[in-house]
Coordinates of C-alpha atoms in Angstrom, one line a residue:
M1 CA -12.3 -31.5 3.3
L2 CA -8.7 -30.6 2.4
D3 CA -7.6 -31.0 -0.9
F4 CA -3.9 -30.8 -0.2
F5 CA -1.6 -28.9 2.3
T6 CA 2.4 -28.2 1.5
I7 CA 5.4 -26.8 2.9
F8 CA 8.1 -25.4 0.7
S9 CA 10.9 -23.1 0.4
K10 CA 11.2 -19.7 -1.2
G11 CA 13.7 -21.7 -3.8
G12 CA 10.9 -24.0 -4.3
I13 CA 12.1 -27.1 -2.6
V14 CA 8.9 -29.2 -0.9
L15 CA 9.4 -30.1 2.3
W16 CA 6.4 -31.8 3.3
C17 CA 3.2 -32.0 1.8
F18 CA -0.1 -33.6 2.2
Q19 CA -3.0 -34.8 -0.4
G20 CA -6.7 -35.6 0.9
A21 CA -8.5 -38.8 0.6
G22 CA -9.6 -39.2 -2.9
V23 CA -7.2 -36.4 -4.5
T24 CA -5.7 -37.7 -7.4
Q25 CA -4.7 -34.2 -9.2
S26 CA -1.4 -33.0 -8.5
F27 CA -1.3 -29.6 -6.2
T28 CA 1.6 -28.3 -8.4
G29 CA 0.0 -26.7 -11.0
P30 CA -2.5 -24.7 -8.3
V31 CA 0.7 -24.3 -6.5
N32 CA 2.8 -22.6 -9.9
A33 CA -0.1 -20.6 -10.5
L34 CA 0.4 -19.0 -7.2
I35 CA 3.6 -18.4 -7.1
R36 CA 3.4 -16.7 -10.9
S37 CA 0.3 -14.7 -10.3
V38 CA 1.0 -13.3 -6.9
I39 CA 4.0 -14.4 -4.9
L40 CA 6.6 -12.8 -7.9
Q41 CA 3.8 -10.4 -9.2
E42 CA 4.1 -8.6 -5.6
R43 CA 0.0 -9.0 -4.8
S44 CA 0.8 -10.9 -1.4
G45 CA -1.6 -8.3 0.3
N46 CA -4.4 -10.8 0.1
N47 CA -3.7 -14.5 1.6
S48 CA -6.4 -15.5 -0.8
F49 CA -5.9 -17.1 -4.3
T50 CA -8.4 -18.8 -6.9
H51 CA -7.4 -21.5 -9.3
D52 CA -10.2 -22.8 -11.6
A53 CA -12.0 -24.8 -8.8
L54 CA -9.8 -24.4 -5.8
T55 CA -9.1 -21.5 -3.2
L56 CA -6.0 -21.5 -2.1
K57 CA -4.7 -19.9 1.2
Y58 CA -1.2 -19.2 1.9
K59 CA 1.3 -17.5 4.7
L60 CA 4.8 -16.3 4.5
D61 CA 7.1 -17.1 7.2
N62 CA 10.0 -14.5 6.1
E63 CA 12.5 -15.5 8.7
F64 CA 12.9 -18.9 7.5
E65 CA 11.7 -18.2 3.9
L66 CA 9.1 -20.6 3.8
L67 CA 5.8 -20.6 2.3
F68 CA 2.6 -22.5 3.6
V69 CA 0.1 -23.1 1.2
V70 CA -3.4 -25.1 1.4
G71 CA -6.0 -25.8 -1.1
F72 CA -9.7 -26.9 -1.4
Q73 CA -12.7 -26.6 -3.4
K74 CA -14.0 -23.2 -3.7
I75 CA -17.5 -24.0 -2.9
L76 CA -16.6 -25.0 0.3
T77 CA -16.9 -22.4 3.5
L78 CA -14.2 -23.7 5.7
T79 CA -13.6 -21.2 8.7
Y80 CA -10.9 -23.2 10.4
V81 CA -8.3 -22.9 7.7
D82 CA -6.4 -19.5 8.6
K83 CA -6.2 -21.0 12.2
L84 CA -4.8 -24.0 10.9
I85 CA -2.2 -22.6 9.1
D86 CA -1.1 -20.3 11.8
D87 CA -0.8 -23.2 13.9
I88 CA 0.8 -25.2 11.7
Q89 CA 3.5 -22.7 11.1
L90 CA 4.3 -22.3 15.0
H91 CA 4.6 -25.9 15.4
F92 CA 6.7 -26.5 12.4
R93 CA 8.8 -23.6 13.3
D94 CA 9.4 -25.0 17.0
R95 CA 9.9 -28.5 15.8
Y96 CA 12.4 -28.0 12.9
K97 CA 14.4 -24.8 14.1
N98 CA 17.4 -26.1 14.2
E99 CA 17.2 -27.8 10.6
L100 CA 15.6 -24.3 9.1
V101 CA 18.5 -22.1 10.4
Q102 CA 21.1 -24.1 8.4
K103 CA 19.4 -22.6 5.0
G104 CA 20.4 -24.2 1.7
A105 CA 19.2 -26.5 -0.8
L106 CA 21.4 -29.3 -0.1
K107 CA 20.3 -29.0 3.6
F108 CA 16.8 -29.3 2.9
L109 CA 17.2 -32.3 0.3
N110 CA 19.2 -34.1 2.8
H111 CA 16.7 -33.9 5.5
S112 CA 13.5 -35.6 5.7
F113 CA 10.5 -33.6 7.8
Q114 CA 8.2 -36.1 9.5
F115 CA 5.3 -34.0 10.0
E116 CA 2.0 -36.4 9.0
N117 CA 1.1 -37.1 12.9
D118 CA 1.3 -33.6 13.8
F119 CA -0.7 -32.0 11.1
I120 CA -3.4 -34.7 11.6
K121 CA -3.7 -33.8 15.4
L122 CA -3.7 -29.8 14.8
L123 CA -6.0 -30.8 11.7
R124 CA -8.5 -32.3 14.0
E125 CA -8.0 -29.8 16.9
A126 CA -8.7 -27.0 14.3
E127 CA -12.2 -28.7 12.9
Y128 CA -13.2 -29.6 16.5
S129 CA -12.7 -25.6 17.5
S130 CA -15.0 -24.7 14.8
K131 CA -17.5 -27.0 15.3
A132 CA -17.5 -26.4 18.9
R133 CA -18.5 -22.7 18.1
S134 CA -22.2 -22.2 19.5
P135 CA -24.3 -20.4 16.7
A136 CA -25.6 -16.9 17.8
H137 CA -28.5 -16.5 19.9
M138 CA -31.5 -15.2 18.0
R139 CA -33.4 -12.8 20.1
T140 CA -37.2 -13.5 20.7
F141 CA -39.7 -10.3 19.9
K142 CA -40.4 -9.7 23.4
E143 CA -36.7 -9.3 23.6
S144 CA -36.4 -6.8 20.7
E145 CA -36.6 -3.2 21.0
K146 CA -39.3 -2.8 18.6
S147 CA -41.5 -4.9 21.4
Q148 CA -41.3 -2.0 23.8
K149 CA -42.6 0.8 21.6
T150 CA -46.4 1.5 21.4
V151 CA -48.5 2.7 18.7
K152 CA -48.9 6.5 21.0
S153 CA -45.0 6.6 20.8
M154 CA -44.9 6.2 17.3
I155 CA -47.2 9.0 16.9
E156 CA -45.4 12.3 16.1
T157 CA -47.6 15.3 17.0
K158 CA -46.8 19.0 16.8
G159 CA -45.8 20.2 20.1
G160 CA -45.9 16.8 21.6
D161 CA -44.5 15.1 24.4
K162 CA -40.7 15.7 23.0
G163 CA -41.1 19.4 22.7
K164 CA -42.6 19.5 26.2
D165 CA -39.8 17.6 27.4
Q166 CA -37.1 19.8 25.6
G167 CA -39.1 22.6 26.8
G168 CA -38.8 21.6 30.6
K169 CA -35.1 21.0 30.0
K170 CA -34.9 24.5 28.7
N171 CA -36.7 26.3 31.3
K172 CA -34.6 24.5 33.9
N173 CA -31.4 25.5 32.3
T174 CA -32.8 28.7 32.2
K175 CA -34.0 29.1 35.6
K176 CA -30.3 27.8 36.9
E177 CA -28.7 30.4 34.8
A178 CA -30.7 33.2 36.2
E179 CA -30.1 32.3 39.8
Q180 CA -26.2 32.5 39.3
H181 CA -26.8 35.9 37.4
K182 CA -28.6 37.1 40.8
S183 CA -26.0 35.9 43.1
S184 CA -23.1 37.3 41.5
F185 CA -25.1 40.7 40.8
S186 CA -25.8 40.7 44.4
V187 CA -22.1 40.5 45.4
Q188 CA -21.0 43.0 43.2
K189 CA -23.7 45.5 44.7
T190 CA -22.5 44.7 48.1
V191 CA -19.2 45.7 46.8
E192 CA -20.4 48.8 45.6
N193 CA -22.4 49.7 48.5
G194 CA -19.1 49.9 50.7
N195 CA -17.2 52.2 48.4
Q196 CA -20.1 54.6 48.2
G197 CA -18.9 58.1 49.1
L198 CA -15.3 57.6 48.4
T199 CA -13.2 59.2 45.3
S200 CA -11.2 57.0 43.0
E201 CA -8.0 57.4 44.8
E202 CA -9.5 56.5 47.9
I203 CA -10.8 53.0 46.7
M204 CA -7.5 52.4 44.9
Q205 CA -5.6 53.2 48.4
K206 CA -7.9 50.8 50.0
K207 CA -7.3 48.0 47.7
R208 CA -3.4 47.9 47.9
E209 CA -4.0 48.5 51.9
K210 CA -5.9 45.0 51.4
F211 CA -3.6 43.2 48.8
F212 CA -0.6 43.9 51.3
S213 CA -2.1 43.2 54.4
K214 CA -2.6 39.5 53.0
R215 CA 1.0 39.5 52.2
M216 CA 2.1 40.1 55.1
V217 CA 0.0 37.3 57.1
T218 CA 1.0 35.1 54.4
T219 CA 4.9 35.6 55.2
A220 CA 4.1 35.6 58.6
V221 CA 2.8 32.1 58.7
K222 CA 5.7 30.9 56.4
P223 CA 8.5 28.8 58.7
S224 CA 11.8 30.7 58.1
K225 CA 14.8 28.6 57.6
S226 CA 18.2 29.4 59.1
P227 CA 20.5 29.8 56.3
K228 CA 23.3 27.3 56.1
P229 CA 26.6 28.3 56.5
Q230 CA 28.6 28.5 53.2
K231 CA 32.5 28.0 52.7
P232 CA 34.3 30.4 51.1
R233 CA 34.7 29.3 47.2
G234 CA 38.0 28.2 45.6
K235 CA 40.6 25.8 46.9
K236 CA 43.3 26.2 49.3
M237 CA 46.9 26.6 48.6
R238 CA 48.8 23.7 49.0
V239 CA 52.4 22.9 50.4
W240 CA 53.8 20.1 48.7
D241 CA 56.1 18.1 51.1
N242 CA 58.7 15.7 48.9
G243 CA 59.6 13.7 52.0
E244 CA 55.8 12.2 52.5
T245 CA 55.2 8.7 51.2
S246 CA 52.0 7.8 52.7
A247 CA 48.8 7.6 50.4
E248 CA 46.6 8.8 53.4
N249 CA 48.9 12.0 53.8
L250 CA 49.1 12.8 50.3
D251 CA 45.2 12.6 49.6
Y252 CA 44.2 16.0 50.0
S253 CA 40.7 15.7 49.5
E254 CA 38.0 17.0 52.0
R255 CA 36.2 14.7 54.3
N256 CA 32.7 14.2 55.4
G257 CA 31.6 13.5 58.6
D258 CA 31.6 9.6 57.6
G259 CA 35.0 9.8 56.6
S260 CA 33.9 9.7 52.8
A261 CA 36.0 11.6 50.1
N262 CA 33.9 14.6 48.8
D263 CA 35.7 15.7 45.7
G264 CA 33.0 18.1 44.5
D265 CA 32.0 21.4 45.9
Q266 CA 29.5 21.2 48.6
E267 CA 27.1 24.0 46.8
A268 CA 26.5 21.3 43.8
Q269 CA 24.6 19.0 46.4
S270 CA 21.9 22.1 47.1
D271 CA 21.8 22.9 43.2
P272 CA 17.9 23.6 42.0
V273 CA 18.6 22.9 38.9
G274 CA 19.9 19.6 39.3
P275 CA 22.8 17.1 37.8
Q276 CA 23.9 18.6 34.5
P277 CA 23.5 15.7 31.6
S278 CA 27.4 13.8 30.8
L279 CA 28.6 15.2 27.6
F280 CA 30.0 11.5 27.1
F281 CA 28.5 8.2 26.0
F282 CA 30.9 6.3 28.4
S283 CA 29.3 5.5 31.9
S284 CA 32.0 6.0 34.7
K285 CA 30.3 3.2 36.8
K286 CA 30.9 0.0 36.1
S287 CA 28.2 -2.1 35.0
G288 CA 27.5 -6.2 34.2
G289 CA 26.1 -5.1 30.8
F290 CA 27.1 -3.1 27.8
G291 CA 26.1 0.5 28.0
G292 CA 26.3 4.0 26.4
M293 CA 27.7 3.6 23.0
F294 CA 28.0 0.0 22.9
G295 CA 23.9 -0.1 23.8
M296 CA 23.4 2.2 21.1
L297 CA 25.3 0.3 18.4
K298 CA 23.8 -2.9 19.5
G299 CA 20.4 -1.2 18.6
L300 CA 21.3 -0.5 15.3
V301 CA 23.3 -3.7 14.3
G302 CA 20.6 -6.3 12.7
S303 CA 19.6 -8.5 15.7
K304 CA 15.8 -7.3 15.3
N305 CA 12.8 -9.4 13.8
L306 CA 10.6 -6.8 12.2
T307 CA 6.9 -7.2 13.6
R308 CA 3.8 -5.2 11.8
E309 CA 3.6 -2.6 14.3
D310 CA 7.3 -1.5 13.9
M311 CA 6.5 -0.6 10.1
E312 CA 2.7 0.6 10.7
S313 CA 3.7 4.1 11.0
V314 CA 6.1 4.0 8.2
L315 CA 3.7 1.8 5.9
E316 CA 0.9 4.7 6.6
K317 CA 3.9 7.7 5.4
M318 CA 4.4 5.4 2.5
K319 CA 0.6 4.8 1.5
D320 CA -0.2 8.4 1.8
H321 CA 2.6 9.4 -0.4
L322 CA 1.7 7.0 -3.1
I323 CA -1.8 8.6 -3.2
A324 CA -0.4 11.7 -3.6
K325 CA 1.5 10.6 -6.4
N326 CA -1.5 9.6 -8.1
V327 CA -1.5 6.1 -7.1
A328 CA -5.2 4.9 -6.7
A329 CA -6.2 4.6 -2.8
D330 CA -7.0 0.7 -3.0
I331 CA -3.8 0.1 -4.8
S332 CA -1.7 1.8 -2.5
A333 CA -3.2 -0.1 0.4
Q334 CA -2.5 -3.5 -1.1
L335 CA 1.1 -2.5 -2.1
C336 CA 1.9 -1.6 1.6
D337 CA 0.1 -4.7 2.8
S338 CA 2.3 -6.8 0.7
V339 CA 5.3 -5.1 1.6
A340 CA 4.1 -5.7 5.3
K341 CA 3.6 -9.7 4.5
K342 CA 6.6 -9.9 2.6
L343 CA 8.7 -8.1 5.4
E344 CA 7.2 -9.5 8.9
G345 CA 9.4 -11.7 10.7
K346 CA 12.3 -10.8 8.7
V347 CA 15.9 -9.9 10.4
M348 CA 17.0 -6.5 9.9
G349 CA 20.4 -5.4 7.9
T350 CA 23.0 -4.3 9.6
F351 CA 23.0 -0.8 10.3
T352 CA 19.5 0.0 9.0
T353 CA 16.4 1.6 10.1
V354 CA 12.7 0.7 9.5
A355 CA 12.0 3.3 7.3
S356 CA 14.7 2.5 4.8
T357 CA 14.2 -1.1 4.8
V358 CA 10.5 -0.7 4.2
K359 CA 11.0 1.8 1.6
Q360 CA 13.6 -0.2 0.1
A361 CA 11.3 -3.5 -0.7
L362 CA 8.7 -1.1 -1.7
Q363 CA 10.8 0.3 -4.5
D364 CA 11.8 -3.4 -5.1
S365 CA 8.2 -4.3 -5.3
L366 CA 7.3 -1.2 -7.6
V367 CA 9.8 -2.1 -10.2
H368 CA 9.1 -5.9 -10.0
I369 CA 5.4 -4.7 -10.9
L370 CA 6.3 -2.4 -13.8
Q371 CA 8.4 -4.9 -15.6
P372 CA 6.1 -7.0 -17.3
K373 CA 5.8 -11.1 -16.8
R374 CA 5.8 -11.6 -20.2
R375 CA 7.6 -9.5 -22.9
V376 CA 5.7 -7.9 -25.9
D377 CA 7.8 -7.8 -29.1
I378 CA 5.7 -6.5 -31.6
L379 CA 8.3 -6.2 -34.3
R380 CA 9.5 -9.9 -33.8
D381 CA 5.5 -10.7 -33.7
V382 CA 4.9 -9.3 -36.9
M383 CA 7.8 -11.1 -38.5
E384 CA 6.3 -14.2 -37.5
A385 CA 3.3 -13.3 -38.7
Q386 CA 5.0 -12.4 -42.2
S387 CA 6.1 -16.0 -42.2
Q388 CA 2.7 -17.5 -41.8
R389 CA 1.8 -15.3 -44.6
R390 CA -0.9 -13.2 -42.5
P391 CA -1.0 -9.7 -41.5
F392 CA -0.6 -9.1 -37.6
V393 CA -3.7 -7.3 -36.0
I394 CA -3.8 -4.7 -33.2
T395 CA -7.0 -3.3 -31.8
F396 CA -7.2 -0.1 -29.9
C397 CA -9.7 0.6 -27.3
G398 CA -10.3 3.0 -24.3
V399 CA -12.2 5.6 -23.1
N400 CA -13.2 8.9 -25.0
G401 CA -10.6 11.7 -25.6
V402 CA -7.1 9.9 -24.2
G403 CA -5.9 9.8 -27.9
K404 CA -6.2 6.6 -29.4
S405 CA -6.3 7.7 -33.1
T406 CA -2.9 9.9 -32.4
N407 CA -1.3 7.1 -30.8
L408 CA -2.4 5.0 -33.3
A409 CA -0.9 7.2 -36.0
K410 CA 2.5 7.2 -33.9
I411 CA 2.9 3.4 -34.1
S412 CA 2.1 3.5 -37.7
F413 CA 4.9 5.8 -38.1
W414 CA 7.3 3.4 -35.8
L415 CA 6.2 0.4 -38.0
I416 CA 6.9 2.1 -41.3
E417 CA 10.3 3.4 -40.2
N418 CA 11.0 -0.5 -39.4
G419 CA 9.9 -1.2 -43.3
F420 CA 6.5 -2.4 -42.3
T421 CA 3.3 -1.5 -44.5
V422 CA 0.2 -0.9 -42.5
L423 CA -3.2 -0.8 -43.0
I424 CA -5.6 1.3 -40.7
A425 CA -8.8 -0.1 -40.1
A426 CA -11.8 3.1 -39.6
C427 CA -14.1 1.4 -37.1
D428 CA -14.9 4.3 -35.2
T429 CA -18.2 4.7 -37.0
F430 CA -19.7 7.0 -34.3
R431 CA -17.7 9.9 -33.5
A432 CA -18.1 12.7 -36.1
G433 CA -14.8 13.5 -37.7
A434 CA -13.0 10.1 -36.7
V435 CA -12.6 8.6 -40.4
E436 CA -11.3 12.3 -41.7
Q437 CA -8.7 12.3 -39.0
L438 CA -7.3 8.7 -39.7
R439 CA -7.3 10.3 -43.7
T440 CA -5.1 12.9 -42.7
H441 CA -2.9 11.1 -40.3
Q442 CA -2.6 8.6 -43.7
R443 CA -2.0 11.3 -46.2
R444 CA 1.0 12.8 -44.0
L445 CA 2.8 9.6 -43.0
N446 CA 2.6 8.8 -46.8
S447 CA 4.1 12.1 -47.5
L448 CA 7.2 11.2 -44.8
H449 CA 7.8 8.0 -46.9
P450 CA 6.4 8.5 -50.6
P451 CA 5.7 5.6 -52.5
E452 CA 8.6 6.4 -55.0
R453 CA 10.8 4.8 -52.3
H454 CA 9.0 1.8 -51.6
G455 CA 8.4 0.5 -55.6
G456 CA 5.2 2.7 -56.1
R457 CA 3.4 1.4 -53.0
P458 CA 1.9 3.2 -50.1
M459 CA 2.9 2.3 -46.9
V460 CA -0.2 3.4 -45.4
H461 CA -3.5 2.5 -46.2
L462 CA -6.7 3.4 -45.0
Y463 CA -9.7 1.2 -44.9
E464 CA -13.1 2.9 -44.1
K465 CA -17.0 2.5 -44.9
G466 CA -17.8 5.6 -43.3
Y467 CA -20.5 6.0 -40.2
G468 CA -23.5 4.5 -38.6
K469 CA -21.9 0.8 -39.8
D470 CA -21.2 -2.3 -37.9
A471 CA -17.8 -1.8 -36.7
A472 CA -17.0 -5.7 -36.4
G473 CA -17.9 -6.2 -39.8
I474 CA -15.5 -3.2 -41.2
A475 CA -12.5 -4.9 -38.8
M476 CA -13.3 -8.4 -40.6
E477 CA -13.6 -7.0 -43.9
A478 CA -10.6 -5.1 -43.1
I479 CA -8.7 -8.0 -42.4
A480 CA -9.5 -10.3 -45.2
Y481 CA -8.5 -7.0 -47.8
A482 CA -4.8 -6.9 -45.9
R483 CA -4.8 -10.6 -46.4
N484 CA -5.3 -10.4 -50.2
Q485 CA -3.2 -7.3 -50.4
A486 CA -0.4 -8.6 -48.6
F487 CA 0.2 -6.0 -45.7
D488 CA 1.8 -6.5 -42.9
V489 CA -0.1 -4.9 -39.8
V490 CA -3.7 -4.1 -39.3
L491 CA -4.2 -1.3 -36.6
V492 CA -7.8 -1.2 -35.9
D493 CA -9.3 2.1 -34.4
T494 CA -12.6 1.7 -32.4
A495 CA -15.2 4.5 -30.9
G496 CA -14.2 5.8 -27.4
R497 CA -16.7 4.5 -24.6
M498 CA -17.2 4.9 -21.3
Q499 CA -16.6 1.7 -18.8
D500 CA -20.5 2.2 -17.6
N501 CA -21.9 2.1 -21.4
A502 CA -23.4 -1.4 -21.4
P503 CA -23.9 -1.2 -25.5
L504 CA -21.0 0.0 -26.5
M505 CA -19.3 -2.5 -24.5
T506 CA -21.1 -5.3 -26.2
A507 CA -20.2 -4.0 -29.1
L508 CA -16.5 -3.9 -28.4
A509 CA -16.7 -7.4 -27.1
K510 CA -18.3 -8.6 -30.3
L511 CA -15.4 -6.8 -32.6
I512 CA -12.6 -8.7 -30.1
A513 CA -14.2 -12.0 -30.2
V514 CA -15.4 -12.1 -33.8
N515 CA -12.0 -11.1 -35.4
M516 CA -9.8 -12.2 -32.3
P517 CA -6.8 -9.7 -32.9
D518 CA -3.2 -10.9 -32.1
L519 CA -2.8 -7.8 -29.8
V520 CA -5.6 -5.9 -27.5
L521 CA -4.0 -2.4 -26.7
F522 CA -5.8 -0.5 -23.9
V523 CA -5.1 3.5 -24.5
G524 CA -5.5 5.5 -21.2
E525 CA -4.2 8.9 -19.8
A526 CA -1.6 9.5 -17.4
L527 CA -3.7 11.7 -15.6
V528 CA -6.3 9.4 -14.1
G529 CA -5.9 8.1 -10.5
N530 CA -8.7 5.9 -9.0
E531 CA -10.6 6.2 -12.3
A532 CA -7.8 4.0 -14.0
V533 CA -8.8 1.0 -11.7
D534 CA -12.7 1.2 -12.5
Q535 CA -11.9 1.7 -16.4
L536 CA -9.5 -1.6 -16.6
V537 CA -11.8 -4.1 -14.4
K538 CA -14.7 -2.9 -16.1
F539 CA -13.1 -3.2 -19.5
N540 CA -11.8 -6.8 -18.8
Q541 CA -14.8 -8.0 -16.9
A542 CA -16.9 -7.0 -20.5
L543 CA -14.7 -8.8 -22.8
A544 CA -14.6 -11.9 -20.4
D545 CA -18.7 -11.5 -20.0
H546 CA -19.4 -11.1 -24.2
S547 CA -16.9 -13.5 -25.2
M548 CA -18.0 -16.6 -26.8
S549 CA -15.0 -18.8 -26.1
D550 CA -13.8 -20.4 -22.4
R551 CA -10.7 -18.4 -22.8
P552 CA -11.5 -15.0 -23.7
R553 CA -9.3 -12.3 -25.1
L554 CA -8.8 -9.7 -22.3
I555 CA -6.1 -6.6 -22.7
D556 CA -2.9 -7.3 -23.6
G557 CA -1.2 -4.1 -22.9
I558 CA -1.4 -0.8 -22.3
V559 CA -0.6 2.5 -23.8
L560 CA 0.1 5.4 -21.6
T561 CA -0.8 8.7 -23.5
K562 CA 0.0 12.4 -22.2
F563 CA 2.7 11.5 -20.3
D564 CA 4.9 14.5 -20.6
T565 CA 2.1 16.3 -18.6
I566 CA 2.2 14.8 -15.2
D567 CA 5.8 15.8 -13.9
D568 CA 6.4 13.2 -11.2
K569 CA 3.0 12.1 -10.3
V570 CA 3.3 8.9 -12.2
G571 CA 1.0 6.6 -10.4
A572 CA -1.3 5.7 -13.0
A573 CA 1.5 3.5 -14.6
I574 CA 1.6 1.6 -11.0
S575 CA -2.5 1.2 -10.9
M576 CA -2.8 0.2 -14.6
T577 CA -0.2 -2.4 -14.7
Y578 CA -1.0 -4.2 -11.0
I579 CA -4.6 -4.1 -12.0
T580 CA -4.3 -5.9 -15.1
G581 CA -0.7 -7.7 -14.7
Q582 CA -0.1 -6.3 -18.2
P583 CA 3.0 -4.3 -19.5
I584 CA 3.0 -0.8 -20.5
V585 CA 3.7 -1.2 -24.1
F586 CA 4.2 2.6 -25.1
V587 CA 4.3 6.0 -23.9
G588 CA 3.3 8.9 -25.6
T589 CA 5.4 11.8 -24.7
G590 CA 4.0 14.8 -26.8
Q591 CA 2.3 15.5 -30.1
T592 CA 4.6 14.6 -32.9
Y593 CA 5.0 11.0 -34.6
N594 CA 8.5 10.5 -33.0
D595 CA 6.8 11.1 -29.4
L596 CA 6.8 7.4 -28.1
R597 CA 8.9 5.6 -25.9
N598 CA 9.3 2.4 -24.4
L599 CA 8.9 2.6 -20.5
N600 CA 11.8 2.7 -18.2
A601 CA 10.6 1.1 -14.9
R602 CA 13.5 2.3 -12.8
A603 CA 13.3 5.9 -13.4
V604 CA 9.3 5.7 -12.9
V605 CA 10.0 4.4 -9.7
S606 CA 12.9 6.9 -8.9
A607 CA 10.2 9.7 -9.9
L608 CA 7.5 7.8 -7.8
M609 CA 9.6 7.6 -4.4
K610 CA 11.1 11.0 -4.8
A611 CA 10.1 13.1 -1.9

């Protein structure tokens, strides 16, 4: 049933592995995909991963820095896999604890871990326990609540039985309240009858006498205590005799009846406040263990293994903090779960608290997420396309109003500043004024870089066919024109569309599938929170569903706009990068052509973690 089970260290050394009968394919490919896509990308919140036809489940052991991975066909539903991984982790740790403590590559390579028989035994136990579970008993019709209902009980009439019951309860409660009111009224009336004919001063005098008579009765009943004779405060003046050498005679402390010394004042024993707390950490009593300050230092020194319960409250606060900083709620929960799995079982450092440990781990994870797993170097790629005598094609996509055309013009300015010629393809044939906007940008950019400086050739050219045409066809013609006219870069502007608009998403997928651009950039706002997740997921899903190849072209990078308007609420950068796994290529920070920056991951994380 299982294809493979492997145990390896975080350094990549395989300690033990098992392959099922008839399995010829090596497990290194799926395991390496798991490491690249999940472990290194800080996505270990979910313990399941799918690769091709396999489902991989894994468990981290942070104390010994081990990884337990099992793989099986994804069409199978194996309910015992989670229990099997837990049992094998505990059994493997207990058996090879001494070897695992001595960490190091050479130690692991020199030692052979014989675990075959134990694994087979645990696998059979897990399979048997799964089969032994009795299926849920289905109730018969007579056992169900529906069988108890009658036709009469299901008919509702105005003023029916239900109303009568409620009315009866209401009448009953009303009757009870009336009786209570009547009894209180009779008591009040009796008191008033006793005070008839008296003035107000006489009534007050009568009440005072009644009150003091009760006080006198209570005082008479209470037993009296004889006062204890108190000793005069202060110490007697002592006369020192220099000729005395006996220790007993030199001891001037007062003696109790049992002969024990009493150094303190006798009144301290009858003090109602109780003993005052000591101002010192050290205890005057001798004990077998460390106490006081040494006990406090022992609690701070790293000797505690972190558990999920220790981190629960800190993680909850961290999750709320991330949501307040505009990180999507689902992403915040997944990040906190990933950090919890990363720290669970680890030994805390010296003089560190749980909060500081969790915060540092979360900060490292966020920096790792924002740093791309692959570097997008557009200038290098353009030069490589030049050597192949073809234009480098970039397609821009996104929802309405995020600034696709404006940031396309900023990237055009950045490219011509680096000496490349640009052709802008106006494929937004839907929005009124889209072509005119690009023509204005073309005119302004050429004024900044006049053709006279570049041999009489304009650096930016606009290719447009008007409105209402097929966007995929215009993009194809523009790429062919750029190839013939030796343009270095083609920037394809597309119409803005919401992620739920199926016809427009199909048209975008067609444009990308037909023209196969070198880079697909998603333009998104830094203002969005949970919406960023929905946009990116549905854009990627549409590109995958409508692609004609086995490996569809998805989003390759992100351009984050309006970054200057969000202060320290930079959570959209985390949400977008976490969802796609792709880097943020550019950040828009203003309205001019120069307001285009690269993302500084550590600066973003610092702003995100700031209280």
